[in-house]
Coordinates of C-alpha atoms in Angstrom, one line a residue:
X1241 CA 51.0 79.7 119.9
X1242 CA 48.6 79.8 116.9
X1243 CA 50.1 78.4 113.7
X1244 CA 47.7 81.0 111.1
X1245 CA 46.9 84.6 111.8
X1246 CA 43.2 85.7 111.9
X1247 CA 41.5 88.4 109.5
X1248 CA 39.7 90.1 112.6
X1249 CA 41.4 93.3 113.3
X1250 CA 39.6 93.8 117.3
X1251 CA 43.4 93.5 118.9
X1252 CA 41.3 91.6 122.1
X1253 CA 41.7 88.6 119.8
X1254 CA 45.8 89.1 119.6
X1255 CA 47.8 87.7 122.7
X1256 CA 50.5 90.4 123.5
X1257 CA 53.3 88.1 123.2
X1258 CA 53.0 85.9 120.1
X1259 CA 50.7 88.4 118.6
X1260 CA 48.6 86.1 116.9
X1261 CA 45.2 84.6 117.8
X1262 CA 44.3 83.3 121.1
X1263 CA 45.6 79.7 121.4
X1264 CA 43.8 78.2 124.7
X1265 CA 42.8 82.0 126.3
X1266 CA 43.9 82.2 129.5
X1267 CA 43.6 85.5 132.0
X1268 CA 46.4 86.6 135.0
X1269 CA 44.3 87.4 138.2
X1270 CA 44.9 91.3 137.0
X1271 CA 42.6 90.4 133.7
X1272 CA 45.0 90.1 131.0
X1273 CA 44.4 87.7 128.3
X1274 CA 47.1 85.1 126.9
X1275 CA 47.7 81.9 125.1
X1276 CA 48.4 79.2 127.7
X1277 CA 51.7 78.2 126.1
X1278 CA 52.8 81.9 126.2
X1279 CA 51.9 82.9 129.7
X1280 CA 53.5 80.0 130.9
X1281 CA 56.8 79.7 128.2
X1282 CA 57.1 83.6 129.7
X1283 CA 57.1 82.7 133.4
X1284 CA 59.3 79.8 133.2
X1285 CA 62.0 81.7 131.7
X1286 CA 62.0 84.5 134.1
X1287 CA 62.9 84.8 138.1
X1288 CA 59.5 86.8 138.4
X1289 CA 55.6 85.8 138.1
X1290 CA 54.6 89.3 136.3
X1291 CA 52.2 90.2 134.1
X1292 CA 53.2 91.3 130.5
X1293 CA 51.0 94.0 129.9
X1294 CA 51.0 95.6 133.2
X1295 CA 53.7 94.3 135.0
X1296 CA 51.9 93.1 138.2
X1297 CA 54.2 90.9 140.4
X1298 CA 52.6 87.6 141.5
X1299 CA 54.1 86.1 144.6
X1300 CA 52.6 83.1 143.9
X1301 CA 52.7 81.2 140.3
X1302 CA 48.8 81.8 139.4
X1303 CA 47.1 78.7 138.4
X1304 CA 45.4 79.6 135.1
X1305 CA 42.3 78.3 133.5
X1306 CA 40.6 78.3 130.1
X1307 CA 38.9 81.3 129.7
X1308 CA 35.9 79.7 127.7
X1309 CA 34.4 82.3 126.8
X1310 CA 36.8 84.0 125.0
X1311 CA 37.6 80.4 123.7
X1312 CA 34.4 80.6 122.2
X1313 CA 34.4 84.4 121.0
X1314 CA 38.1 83.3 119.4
X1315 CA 36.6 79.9 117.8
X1316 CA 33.4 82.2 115.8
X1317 CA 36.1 84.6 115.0
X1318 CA 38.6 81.5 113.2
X1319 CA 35.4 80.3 111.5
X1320 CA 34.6 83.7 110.4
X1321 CA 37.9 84.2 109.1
X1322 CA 38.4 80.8 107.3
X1323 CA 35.2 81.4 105.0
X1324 CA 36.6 85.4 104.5
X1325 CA 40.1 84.0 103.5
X1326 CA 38.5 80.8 101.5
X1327 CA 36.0 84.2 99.9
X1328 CA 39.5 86.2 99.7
X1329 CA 41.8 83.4 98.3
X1330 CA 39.3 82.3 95.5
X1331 CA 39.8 85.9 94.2
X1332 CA 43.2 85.9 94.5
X1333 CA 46.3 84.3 92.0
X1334 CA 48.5 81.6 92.8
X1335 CA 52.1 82.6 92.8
X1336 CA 53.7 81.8 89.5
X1337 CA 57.1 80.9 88.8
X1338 CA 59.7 84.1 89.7
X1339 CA 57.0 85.9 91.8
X1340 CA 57.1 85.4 95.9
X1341 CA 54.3 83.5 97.6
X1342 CA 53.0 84.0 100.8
X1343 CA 54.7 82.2 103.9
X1344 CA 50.8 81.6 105.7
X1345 CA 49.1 80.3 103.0
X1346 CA 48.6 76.5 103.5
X1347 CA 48.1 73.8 100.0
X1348 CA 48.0 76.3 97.4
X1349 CA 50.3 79.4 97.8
X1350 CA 49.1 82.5 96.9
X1351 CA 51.2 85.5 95.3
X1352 CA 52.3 87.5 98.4
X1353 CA 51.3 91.5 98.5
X1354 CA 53.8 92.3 101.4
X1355 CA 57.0 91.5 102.9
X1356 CA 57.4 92.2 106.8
X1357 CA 61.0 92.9 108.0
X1358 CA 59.9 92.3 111.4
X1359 CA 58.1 89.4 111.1
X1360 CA 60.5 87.7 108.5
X1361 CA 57.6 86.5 106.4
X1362 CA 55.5 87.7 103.3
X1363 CA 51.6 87.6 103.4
X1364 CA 49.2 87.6 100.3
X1365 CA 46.6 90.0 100.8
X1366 CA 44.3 87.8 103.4
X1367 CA 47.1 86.8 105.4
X1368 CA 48.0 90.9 105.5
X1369 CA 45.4 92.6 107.0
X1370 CA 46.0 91.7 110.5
X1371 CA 49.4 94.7 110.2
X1372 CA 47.1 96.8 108.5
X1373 CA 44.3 97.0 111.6
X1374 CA 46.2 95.6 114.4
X1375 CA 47.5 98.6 116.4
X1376 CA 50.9 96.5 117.3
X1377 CA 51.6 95.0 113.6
X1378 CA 51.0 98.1 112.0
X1379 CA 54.4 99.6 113.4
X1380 CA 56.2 96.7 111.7
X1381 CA 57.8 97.8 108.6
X1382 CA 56.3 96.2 105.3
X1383 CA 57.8 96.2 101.7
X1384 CA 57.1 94.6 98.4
X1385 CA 57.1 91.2 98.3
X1386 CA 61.0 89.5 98.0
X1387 CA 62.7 86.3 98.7
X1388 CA 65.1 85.3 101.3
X1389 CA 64.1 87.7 104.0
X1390 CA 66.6 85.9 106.2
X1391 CA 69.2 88.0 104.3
X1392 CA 67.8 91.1 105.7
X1393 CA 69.0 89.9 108.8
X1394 CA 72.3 90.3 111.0
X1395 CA 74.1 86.8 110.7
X1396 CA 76.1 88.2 114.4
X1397 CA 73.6 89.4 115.9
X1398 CA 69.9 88.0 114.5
X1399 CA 68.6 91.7 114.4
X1400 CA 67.1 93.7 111.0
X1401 CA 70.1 95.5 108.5
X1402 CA 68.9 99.1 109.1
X1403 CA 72.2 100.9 109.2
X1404 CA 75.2 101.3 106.7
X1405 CA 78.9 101.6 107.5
X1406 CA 80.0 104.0 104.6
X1407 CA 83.8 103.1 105.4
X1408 CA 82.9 99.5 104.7
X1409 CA 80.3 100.1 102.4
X1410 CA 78.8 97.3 103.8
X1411 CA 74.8 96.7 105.8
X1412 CA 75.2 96.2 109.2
X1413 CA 72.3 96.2 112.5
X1414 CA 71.8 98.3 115.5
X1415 CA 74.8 96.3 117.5
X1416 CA 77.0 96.1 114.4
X1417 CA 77.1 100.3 114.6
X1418 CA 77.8 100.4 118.4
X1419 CA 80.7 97.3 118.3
X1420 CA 82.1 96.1 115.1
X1421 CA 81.6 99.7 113.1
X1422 CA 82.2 102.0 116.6
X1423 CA 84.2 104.8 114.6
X1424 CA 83.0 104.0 111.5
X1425 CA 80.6 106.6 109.4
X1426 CA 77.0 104.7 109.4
X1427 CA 74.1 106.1 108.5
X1428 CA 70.1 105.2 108.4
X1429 CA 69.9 102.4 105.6
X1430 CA 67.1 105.3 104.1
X1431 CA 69.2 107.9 103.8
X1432 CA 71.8 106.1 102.2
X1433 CA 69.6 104.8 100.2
X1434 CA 68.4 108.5 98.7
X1435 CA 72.0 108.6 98.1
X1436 CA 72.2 105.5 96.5
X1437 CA 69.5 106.0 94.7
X1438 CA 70.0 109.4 93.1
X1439 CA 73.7 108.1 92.0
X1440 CA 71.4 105.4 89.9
X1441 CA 69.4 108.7 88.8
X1442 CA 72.5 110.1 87.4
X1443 CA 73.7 106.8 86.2
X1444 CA 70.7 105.8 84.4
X1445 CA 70.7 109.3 82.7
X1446 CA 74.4 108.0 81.4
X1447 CA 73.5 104.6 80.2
X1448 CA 70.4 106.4 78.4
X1449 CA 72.7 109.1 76.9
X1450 CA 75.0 106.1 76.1
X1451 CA 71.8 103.9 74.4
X1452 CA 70.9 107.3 72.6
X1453 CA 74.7 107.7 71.3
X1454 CA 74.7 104.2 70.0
X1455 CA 71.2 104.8 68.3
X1456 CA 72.5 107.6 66.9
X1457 CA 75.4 105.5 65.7
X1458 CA 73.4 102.7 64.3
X1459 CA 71.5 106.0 62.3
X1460 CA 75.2 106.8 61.3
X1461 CA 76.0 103.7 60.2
X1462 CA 72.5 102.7 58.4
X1463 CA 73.4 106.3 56.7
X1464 CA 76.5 104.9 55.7
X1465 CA 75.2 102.0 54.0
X1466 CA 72.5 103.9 52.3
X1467 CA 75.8 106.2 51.1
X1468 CA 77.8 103.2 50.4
X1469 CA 74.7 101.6 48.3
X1470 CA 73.8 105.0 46.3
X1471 CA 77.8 105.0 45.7
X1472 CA 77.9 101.4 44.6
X1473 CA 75.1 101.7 42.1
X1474 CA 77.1 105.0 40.8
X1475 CA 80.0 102.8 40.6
X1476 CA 78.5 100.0 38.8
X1477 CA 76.6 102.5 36.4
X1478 CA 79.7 104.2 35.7
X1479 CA 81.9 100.2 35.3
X1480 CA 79.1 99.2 33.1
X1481 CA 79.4 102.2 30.7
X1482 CA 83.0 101.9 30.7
X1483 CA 83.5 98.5 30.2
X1484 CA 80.2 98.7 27.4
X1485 CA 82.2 101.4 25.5
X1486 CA 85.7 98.6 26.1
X1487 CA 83.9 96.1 24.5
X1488 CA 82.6 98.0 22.0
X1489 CA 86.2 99.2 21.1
X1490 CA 87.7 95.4 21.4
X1491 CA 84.4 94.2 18.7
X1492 CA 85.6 97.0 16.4
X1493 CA 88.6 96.4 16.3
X1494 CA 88.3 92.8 16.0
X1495 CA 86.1 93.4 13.3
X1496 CA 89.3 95.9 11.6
X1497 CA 90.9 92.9 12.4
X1498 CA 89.0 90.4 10.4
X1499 CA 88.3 92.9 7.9
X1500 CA 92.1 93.7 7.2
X1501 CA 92.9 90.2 6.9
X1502 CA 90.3 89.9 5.0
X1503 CA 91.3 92.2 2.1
X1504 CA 94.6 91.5 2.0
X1505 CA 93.3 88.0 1.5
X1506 CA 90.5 89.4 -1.4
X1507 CA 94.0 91.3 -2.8
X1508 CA 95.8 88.0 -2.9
X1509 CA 93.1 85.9 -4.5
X1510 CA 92.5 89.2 -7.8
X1511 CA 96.2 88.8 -7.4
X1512 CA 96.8 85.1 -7.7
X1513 CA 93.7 85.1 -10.8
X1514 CA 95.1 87.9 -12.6
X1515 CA 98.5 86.0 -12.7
X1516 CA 96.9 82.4 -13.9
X1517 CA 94.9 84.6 -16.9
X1518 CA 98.3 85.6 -18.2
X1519 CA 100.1 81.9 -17.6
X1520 CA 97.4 80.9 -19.3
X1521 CA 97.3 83.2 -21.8
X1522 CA 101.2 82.5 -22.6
X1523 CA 100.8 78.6 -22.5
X1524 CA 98.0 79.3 -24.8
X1525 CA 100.4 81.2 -27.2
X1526 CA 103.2 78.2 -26.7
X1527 CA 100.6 75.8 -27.7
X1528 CA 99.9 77.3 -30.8
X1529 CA 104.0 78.2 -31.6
X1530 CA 103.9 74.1 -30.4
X1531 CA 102.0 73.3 -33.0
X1532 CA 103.0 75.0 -35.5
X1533 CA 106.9 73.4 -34.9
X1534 CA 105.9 70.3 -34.8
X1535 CA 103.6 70.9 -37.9
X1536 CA 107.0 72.3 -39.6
X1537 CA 109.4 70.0 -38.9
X1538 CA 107.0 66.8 -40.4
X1539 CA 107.2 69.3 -44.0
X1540 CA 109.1 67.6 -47.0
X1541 CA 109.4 71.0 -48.6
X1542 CA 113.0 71.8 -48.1
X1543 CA 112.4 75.1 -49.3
X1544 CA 109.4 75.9 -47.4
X1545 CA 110.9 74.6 -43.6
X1546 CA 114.1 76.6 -44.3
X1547 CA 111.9 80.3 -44.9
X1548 CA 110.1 79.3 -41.9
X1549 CA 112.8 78.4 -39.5
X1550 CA 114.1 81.8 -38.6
X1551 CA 110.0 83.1 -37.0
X1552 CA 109.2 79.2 -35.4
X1553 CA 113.1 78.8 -33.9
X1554 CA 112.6 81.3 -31.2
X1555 CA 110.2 81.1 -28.2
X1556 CA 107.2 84.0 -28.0
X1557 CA 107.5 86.7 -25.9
X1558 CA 106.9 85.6 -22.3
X1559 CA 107.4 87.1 -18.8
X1560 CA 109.9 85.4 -16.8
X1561 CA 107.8 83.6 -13.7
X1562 CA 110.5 82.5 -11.6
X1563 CA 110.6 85.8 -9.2
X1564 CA 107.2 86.0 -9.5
X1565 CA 104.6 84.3 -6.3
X1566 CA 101.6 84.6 -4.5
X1567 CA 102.6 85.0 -1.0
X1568 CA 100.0 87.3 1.3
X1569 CA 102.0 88.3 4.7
X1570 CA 99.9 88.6 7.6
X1571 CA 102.4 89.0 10.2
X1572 CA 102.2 92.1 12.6
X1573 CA 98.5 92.6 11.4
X1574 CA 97.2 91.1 15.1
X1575 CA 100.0 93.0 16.8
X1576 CA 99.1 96.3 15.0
X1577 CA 95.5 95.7 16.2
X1578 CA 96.8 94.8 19.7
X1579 CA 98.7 97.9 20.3
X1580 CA 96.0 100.2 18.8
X1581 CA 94.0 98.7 21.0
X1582 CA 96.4 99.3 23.7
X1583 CA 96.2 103.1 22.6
X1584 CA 92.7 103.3 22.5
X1585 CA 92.3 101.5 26.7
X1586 CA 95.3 103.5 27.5
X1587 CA 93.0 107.0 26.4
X1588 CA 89.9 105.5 27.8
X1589 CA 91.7 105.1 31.7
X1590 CA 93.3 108.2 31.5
X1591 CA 89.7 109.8 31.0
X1592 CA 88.9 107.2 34.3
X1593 CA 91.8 108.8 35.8
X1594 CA 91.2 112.4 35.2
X1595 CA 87.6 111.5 36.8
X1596 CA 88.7 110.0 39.7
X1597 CA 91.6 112.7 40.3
X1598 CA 88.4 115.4 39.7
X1599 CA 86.4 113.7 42.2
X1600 CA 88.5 113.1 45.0
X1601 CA 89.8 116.9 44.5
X1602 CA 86.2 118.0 45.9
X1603 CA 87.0 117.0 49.3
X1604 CA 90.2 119.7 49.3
X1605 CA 90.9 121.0 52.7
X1606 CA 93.3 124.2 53.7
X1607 CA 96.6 122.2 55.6
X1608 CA 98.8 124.4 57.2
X1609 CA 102.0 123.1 58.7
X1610 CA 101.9 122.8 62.9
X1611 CA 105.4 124.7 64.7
X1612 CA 105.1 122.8 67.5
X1613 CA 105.9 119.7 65.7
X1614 CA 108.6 120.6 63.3
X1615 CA 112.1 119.4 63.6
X1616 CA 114.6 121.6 64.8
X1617 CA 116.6 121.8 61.3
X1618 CA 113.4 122.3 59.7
X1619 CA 112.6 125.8 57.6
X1620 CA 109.0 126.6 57.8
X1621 CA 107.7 129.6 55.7
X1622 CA 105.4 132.5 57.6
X1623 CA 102.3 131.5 56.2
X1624 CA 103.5 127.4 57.1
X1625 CA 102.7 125.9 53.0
X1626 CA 106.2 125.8 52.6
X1627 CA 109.3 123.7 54.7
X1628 CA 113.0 122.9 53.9
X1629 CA 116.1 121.6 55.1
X1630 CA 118.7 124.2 56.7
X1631 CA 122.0 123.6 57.8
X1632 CA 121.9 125.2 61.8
X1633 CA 119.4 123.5 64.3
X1634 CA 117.3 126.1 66.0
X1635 CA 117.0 126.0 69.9
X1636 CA 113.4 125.2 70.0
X1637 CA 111.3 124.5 73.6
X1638 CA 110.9 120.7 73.4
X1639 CA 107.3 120.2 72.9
X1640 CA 106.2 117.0 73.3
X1641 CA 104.6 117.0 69.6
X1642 CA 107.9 118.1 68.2
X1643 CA 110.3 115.5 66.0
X1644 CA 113.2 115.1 67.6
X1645 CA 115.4 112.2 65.6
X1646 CA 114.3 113.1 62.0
X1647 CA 113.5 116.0 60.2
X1648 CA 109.7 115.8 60.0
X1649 CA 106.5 118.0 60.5
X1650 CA 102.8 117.3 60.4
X1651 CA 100.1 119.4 59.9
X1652 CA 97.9 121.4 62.3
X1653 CA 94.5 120.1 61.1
X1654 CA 94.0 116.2 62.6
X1655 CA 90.5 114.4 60.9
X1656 CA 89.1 111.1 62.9
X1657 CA 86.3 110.6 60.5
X1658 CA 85.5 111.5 56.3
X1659 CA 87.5 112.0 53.5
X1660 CA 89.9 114.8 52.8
X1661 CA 93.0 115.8 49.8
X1662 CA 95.7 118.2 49.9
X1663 CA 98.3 118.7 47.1
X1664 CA 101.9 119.5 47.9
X1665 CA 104.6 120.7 45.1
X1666 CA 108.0 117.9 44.9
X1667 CA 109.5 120.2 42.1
X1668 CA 112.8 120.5 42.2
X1669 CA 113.6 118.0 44.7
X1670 CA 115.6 114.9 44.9
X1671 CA 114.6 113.2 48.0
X1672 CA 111.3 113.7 49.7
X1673 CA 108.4 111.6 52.2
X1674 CA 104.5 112.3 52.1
X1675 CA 101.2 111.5 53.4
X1676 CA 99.5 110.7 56.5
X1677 CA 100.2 109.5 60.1
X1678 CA 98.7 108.6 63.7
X1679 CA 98.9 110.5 66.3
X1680 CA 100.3 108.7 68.6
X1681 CA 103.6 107.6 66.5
X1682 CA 106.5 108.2 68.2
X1683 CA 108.6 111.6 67.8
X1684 CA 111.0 111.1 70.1
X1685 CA 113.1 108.4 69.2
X1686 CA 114.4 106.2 65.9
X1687 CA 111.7 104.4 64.3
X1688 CA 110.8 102.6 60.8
X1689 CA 108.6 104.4 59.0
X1690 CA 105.6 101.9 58.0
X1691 CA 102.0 101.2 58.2
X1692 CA 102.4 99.2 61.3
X1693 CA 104.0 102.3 63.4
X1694 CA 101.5 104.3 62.1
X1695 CA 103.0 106.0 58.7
X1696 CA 100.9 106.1 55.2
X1697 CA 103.8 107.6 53.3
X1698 CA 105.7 107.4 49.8
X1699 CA 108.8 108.8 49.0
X1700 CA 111.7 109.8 46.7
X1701 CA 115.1 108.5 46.7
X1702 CA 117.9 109.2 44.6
X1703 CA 116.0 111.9 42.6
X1704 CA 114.3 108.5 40.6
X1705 CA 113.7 105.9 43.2
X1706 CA 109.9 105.6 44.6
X1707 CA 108.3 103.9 47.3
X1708 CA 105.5 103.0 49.0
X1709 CA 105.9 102.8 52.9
X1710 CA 103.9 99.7 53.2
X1711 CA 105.6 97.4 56.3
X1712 CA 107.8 95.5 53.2
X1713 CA 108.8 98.8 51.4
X1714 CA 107.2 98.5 47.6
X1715 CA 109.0 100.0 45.0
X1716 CA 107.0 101.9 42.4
X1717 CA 107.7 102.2 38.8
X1718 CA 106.6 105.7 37.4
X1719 CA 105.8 106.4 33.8
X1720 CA 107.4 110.2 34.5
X1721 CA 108.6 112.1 37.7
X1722 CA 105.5 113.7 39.4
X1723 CA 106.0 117.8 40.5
X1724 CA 102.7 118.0 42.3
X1725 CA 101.5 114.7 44.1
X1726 CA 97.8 114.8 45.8
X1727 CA 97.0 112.5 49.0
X1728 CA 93.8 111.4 49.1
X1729 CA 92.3 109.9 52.8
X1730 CA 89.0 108.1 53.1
X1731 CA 89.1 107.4 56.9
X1732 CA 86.0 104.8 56.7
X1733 CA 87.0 103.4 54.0
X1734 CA 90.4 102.8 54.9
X1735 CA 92.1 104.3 51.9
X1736 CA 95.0 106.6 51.5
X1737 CA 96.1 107.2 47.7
X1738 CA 98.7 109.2 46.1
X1739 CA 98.5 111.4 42.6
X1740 CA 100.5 112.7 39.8
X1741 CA 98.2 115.9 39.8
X1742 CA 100.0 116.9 36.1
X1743 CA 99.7 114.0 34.6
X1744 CA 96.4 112.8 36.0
X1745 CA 97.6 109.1 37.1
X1746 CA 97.3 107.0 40.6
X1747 CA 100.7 106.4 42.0
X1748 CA 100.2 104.0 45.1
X1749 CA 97.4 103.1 47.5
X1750 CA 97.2 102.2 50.6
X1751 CA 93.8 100.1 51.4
X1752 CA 92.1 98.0 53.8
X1753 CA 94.3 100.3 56.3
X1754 CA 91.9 100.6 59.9
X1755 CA 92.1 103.7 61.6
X1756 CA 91.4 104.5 64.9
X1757 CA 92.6 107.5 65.6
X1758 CA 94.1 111.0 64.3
X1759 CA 95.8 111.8 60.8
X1760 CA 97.7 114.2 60.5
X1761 CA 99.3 115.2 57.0
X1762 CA 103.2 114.2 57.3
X1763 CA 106.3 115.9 55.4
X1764 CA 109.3 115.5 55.2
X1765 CA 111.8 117.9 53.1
X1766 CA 114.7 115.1 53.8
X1767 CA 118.3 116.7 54.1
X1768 CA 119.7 119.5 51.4
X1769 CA 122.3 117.1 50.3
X1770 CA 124.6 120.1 49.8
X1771 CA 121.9 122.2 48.4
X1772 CA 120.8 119.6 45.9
X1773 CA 117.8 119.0 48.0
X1774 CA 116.7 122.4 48.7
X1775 CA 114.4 122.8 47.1
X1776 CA 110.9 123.2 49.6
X1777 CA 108.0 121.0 49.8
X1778 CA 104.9 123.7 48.8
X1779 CA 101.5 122.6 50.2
X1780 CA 99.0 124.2 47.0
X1781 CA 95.8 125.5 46.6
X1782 CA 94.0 122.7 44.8
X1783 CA 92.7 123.6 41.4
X1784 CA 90.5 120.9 40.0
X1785 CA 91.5 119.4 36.9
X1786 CA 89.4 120.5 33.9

């Protein structure tokens, strides 16, 4: 058999049986043409001396010759074919690295243009043109070029994977589908192939809808950091203002300070000089009266020391000094300044409150209380802004939303995403719990309420005791007793903070909190505690703070 095929496409140049290129032409008596080795490897494995093509039974084993001149016809046709492929392969690429080369090609391996599934073997575009003239290769079935065409083959029974066994979802060959895979569902490898192939339609539509989501996401979140950005620059203008006008207020009143101090130490020193003028006016008197003594008592005139005696025996009119000191008391001047200061931060973040409380206020949404999920002992009003205690427990369907162990109701409205506030009236009330929880929290049975099981609440206790829900329970300490508290969400941000609306001031925050699902506004009247506690919790329109 011939080792290369030949670019010729006359098919009187392929033997029938190894269709390739004469190797040794040879013709039967009935004037077929073979390769020696073919002819004879075909007789020696069958009972019969027949001819291939026709079928012409020879009693006797022909004795076969060289057929010389189709020897010769094949010989010009190899040469003519070795300078068209040398022509044809000078034009064409080597395979590169990752790309399939062509089985034929001999020293340098060109890329391959075809894969046959009959033949097992690729060709590069020389070594192909004998399937695209030859009447007998061109029934072969090409493809594009890939490796390992052995794997295209039966392992059982060394014959092409054409078929597919839909129960096994699994290639099988001809004989696979008539043994093996007998009452199984095969089908042409082609049609489920369309199949196949339009399932990869759909799911390449999903995995582009799934890349446009997530571009649309990365838009969300680039959004988001231009948000966050314009918001921090807000945030920083605003800090530097306020702590501008702190500073100012702590340099004037540093400046009181030093000036207080100051004249009270200007008061002492007038003070202090206006006190050594008159000790020195007196010891100026006494020096003279001094003088004058001693003057008197040197005299010889009896007469004259005894008229003067009576005006030189007393002292001059002084002023008694012994209660009388310089002593400047600064104490409680820094204090004083402290605490004025004090006054003056205390006014500047209450202003800081009063913004804040104004801003989050804008993202005020209507909350109505949800039915479904209220506990049997619960009150709601008609409108549902209003729930208390009662003393009888309704007969109620048991909806899987409702609270069964404690006496709790959400709201209808759920947000995944944003910020939103809602204000609810305490007035009145000596035990209450507010704010925000999950979804999925459990309804049915006991459970501590924290931020771990999915609660964002703060409560009242004991008519004065407050606390923060956190997973260690914090307790609060409140300048007064709030009658409206807002709760404030930013989902994204991971916030949830609580307001005394009247008075303008934070009471607790939850942050850093990550939430991946619903929240639903939580409240809880608590029990009536004999009518102590009746009082309702009042979900309120919000009317920002002026």
């Amino acid at each position: 058999m011939s080792a290369a095929s030949c670019l010729r496409s006359e098919d009187q140049f392929l033997c029938s049986i190894c269709l390739d290129v004469f190797t040794d032409p040879v013709s039967t008596p009935c004037g077929h043409n073979f390769c020696k080795n073919c002819i004879n490897e075909h007789w020696n494995s069958n009972d019969q001396y027949l001819c291939p093509m026709c079928k012409k039974v020879f009693n006797t084993r022909p004795e076969l010759h060289i057929n010389t001149f189709i020897s010769e016809m094949v010989s010009q046709f190899r040469q003519e074919a070795q300078q068209k492929a040398s022509s044809s392969s000078s034009e064409q690429q080597a395979a590169k690295p990752g790309e399939v080369p062509c089985d034929v090609c001999t020293g340098t391996k060109l890329k391959a243009l075809k894969s046959c599934l009959v033949c097992l073997t690729s060709y590069c575009e020389t070594h192909l043109e004998p399937h695209l003239t030859a009447s007998r290769l061109k029934r072969h079935q090409l493809m594009d070029p890939v490796e390992n065409l052995e794997d295209r083959m039966c392992m059982k029974h060394d014959k092409p994977l054409e078929l597919f066994c839909k129960t096994d979802q699994t290639c099988v060959c001809m004989f696979c589908s008539v043994l093996d895979h007998k009452t199984h569902d095969v089908v042409p490898l082609k049609e489920e192939y369309e199949g196949k192939k339009a399932e990869l339609g759909k799911t390449e539509v999903e995995i582009q809808e799934m890349i446009q989501k997530r571009r649309l996401k990365i838009e969300e979140i680039k959004h988001s950091v231009d948000l966050s950005e314009e918001a921090a620059d807000r945030e920083k203008a605003e800090g530097v203002q306020v702590f501008t006008a702190l500073k100012d207020s702590v340099e004037r009143s540093l400046n009181e300070l030093i000036e207080t101090i100051e004249e009270k130490q200007r008061t002492t020193e007038k003070k202090a000089e206006d006190f050594i003028k008159e000790l020195e006016q007196e010891i100026s008197e006494l020096k003279k009266r001094s003088s004058e003594v001693e003057k008197l008592s040197h005299s010889e005139d009896h007469l004259h020391l005894l008229q003067n005696f009576p005006s030189l025996k007393a002292a001059p009119p002084t002023k008694d000094w012994t209660k009388v000191s310089v002593r400047p008391s600064y104490k409680g001047t820094v204090v004083t300044a402290v605490t004025q200061l004090e006054e003056t931060l205390s006014k500047q973040k209450n202003k800081l409150l009063e913004a804040e409380l104004k801003r989050v206020q804008q993202y005020a949404v209507d909350v109505t209380l949800d039915p479904d999920t209220a506990h049997p002992n619960l009150i709601l009003s008609d409108d549902g802004k209003q729930v208390n205690h009662g003393d009888v427990k309704k007969k109620l369907p048991d909806n899987p939303k409702r609270f069964k162990c404690y006496a709790d109701v959400l709201g209808k409205q759920g947000y995944s995403s944003g910020r939103f506030y809602f204000e609810v009236q305490v007035k009145e009330k000596t035990d209450w719990d507010l704010g925000v929880a999950r979804e999925s929290i459990n309804r049915k049975g006991n459970v501590t309420v924290s931020t771990d099981n999915g609660y964002w609440n703060i409560c009242l206790r004991n008519k004065n005791e407050y606390k923060g829900f956190n997973n260690i329970p914090v307790v609060l300490s409140l300048k007064s007793r709030p009658q409206k508290v807002g709760v404030f969400v930013d989902y994204e941000e991971g916030l949830v903070s609580f307001y005394d609306v009247d008075a303008a001031a934070l009471i607790y925050s939850f942050t850093g909190c990550s939430f991946t699902e619903k929240l639903y506004p939580f409240f809880s009247p608590c029990p009536h505690d004999g009518g102590k506690n009746f009082a309702p919790l009042i979900i309120c329109p919000v009317n920002q703070t002026e």
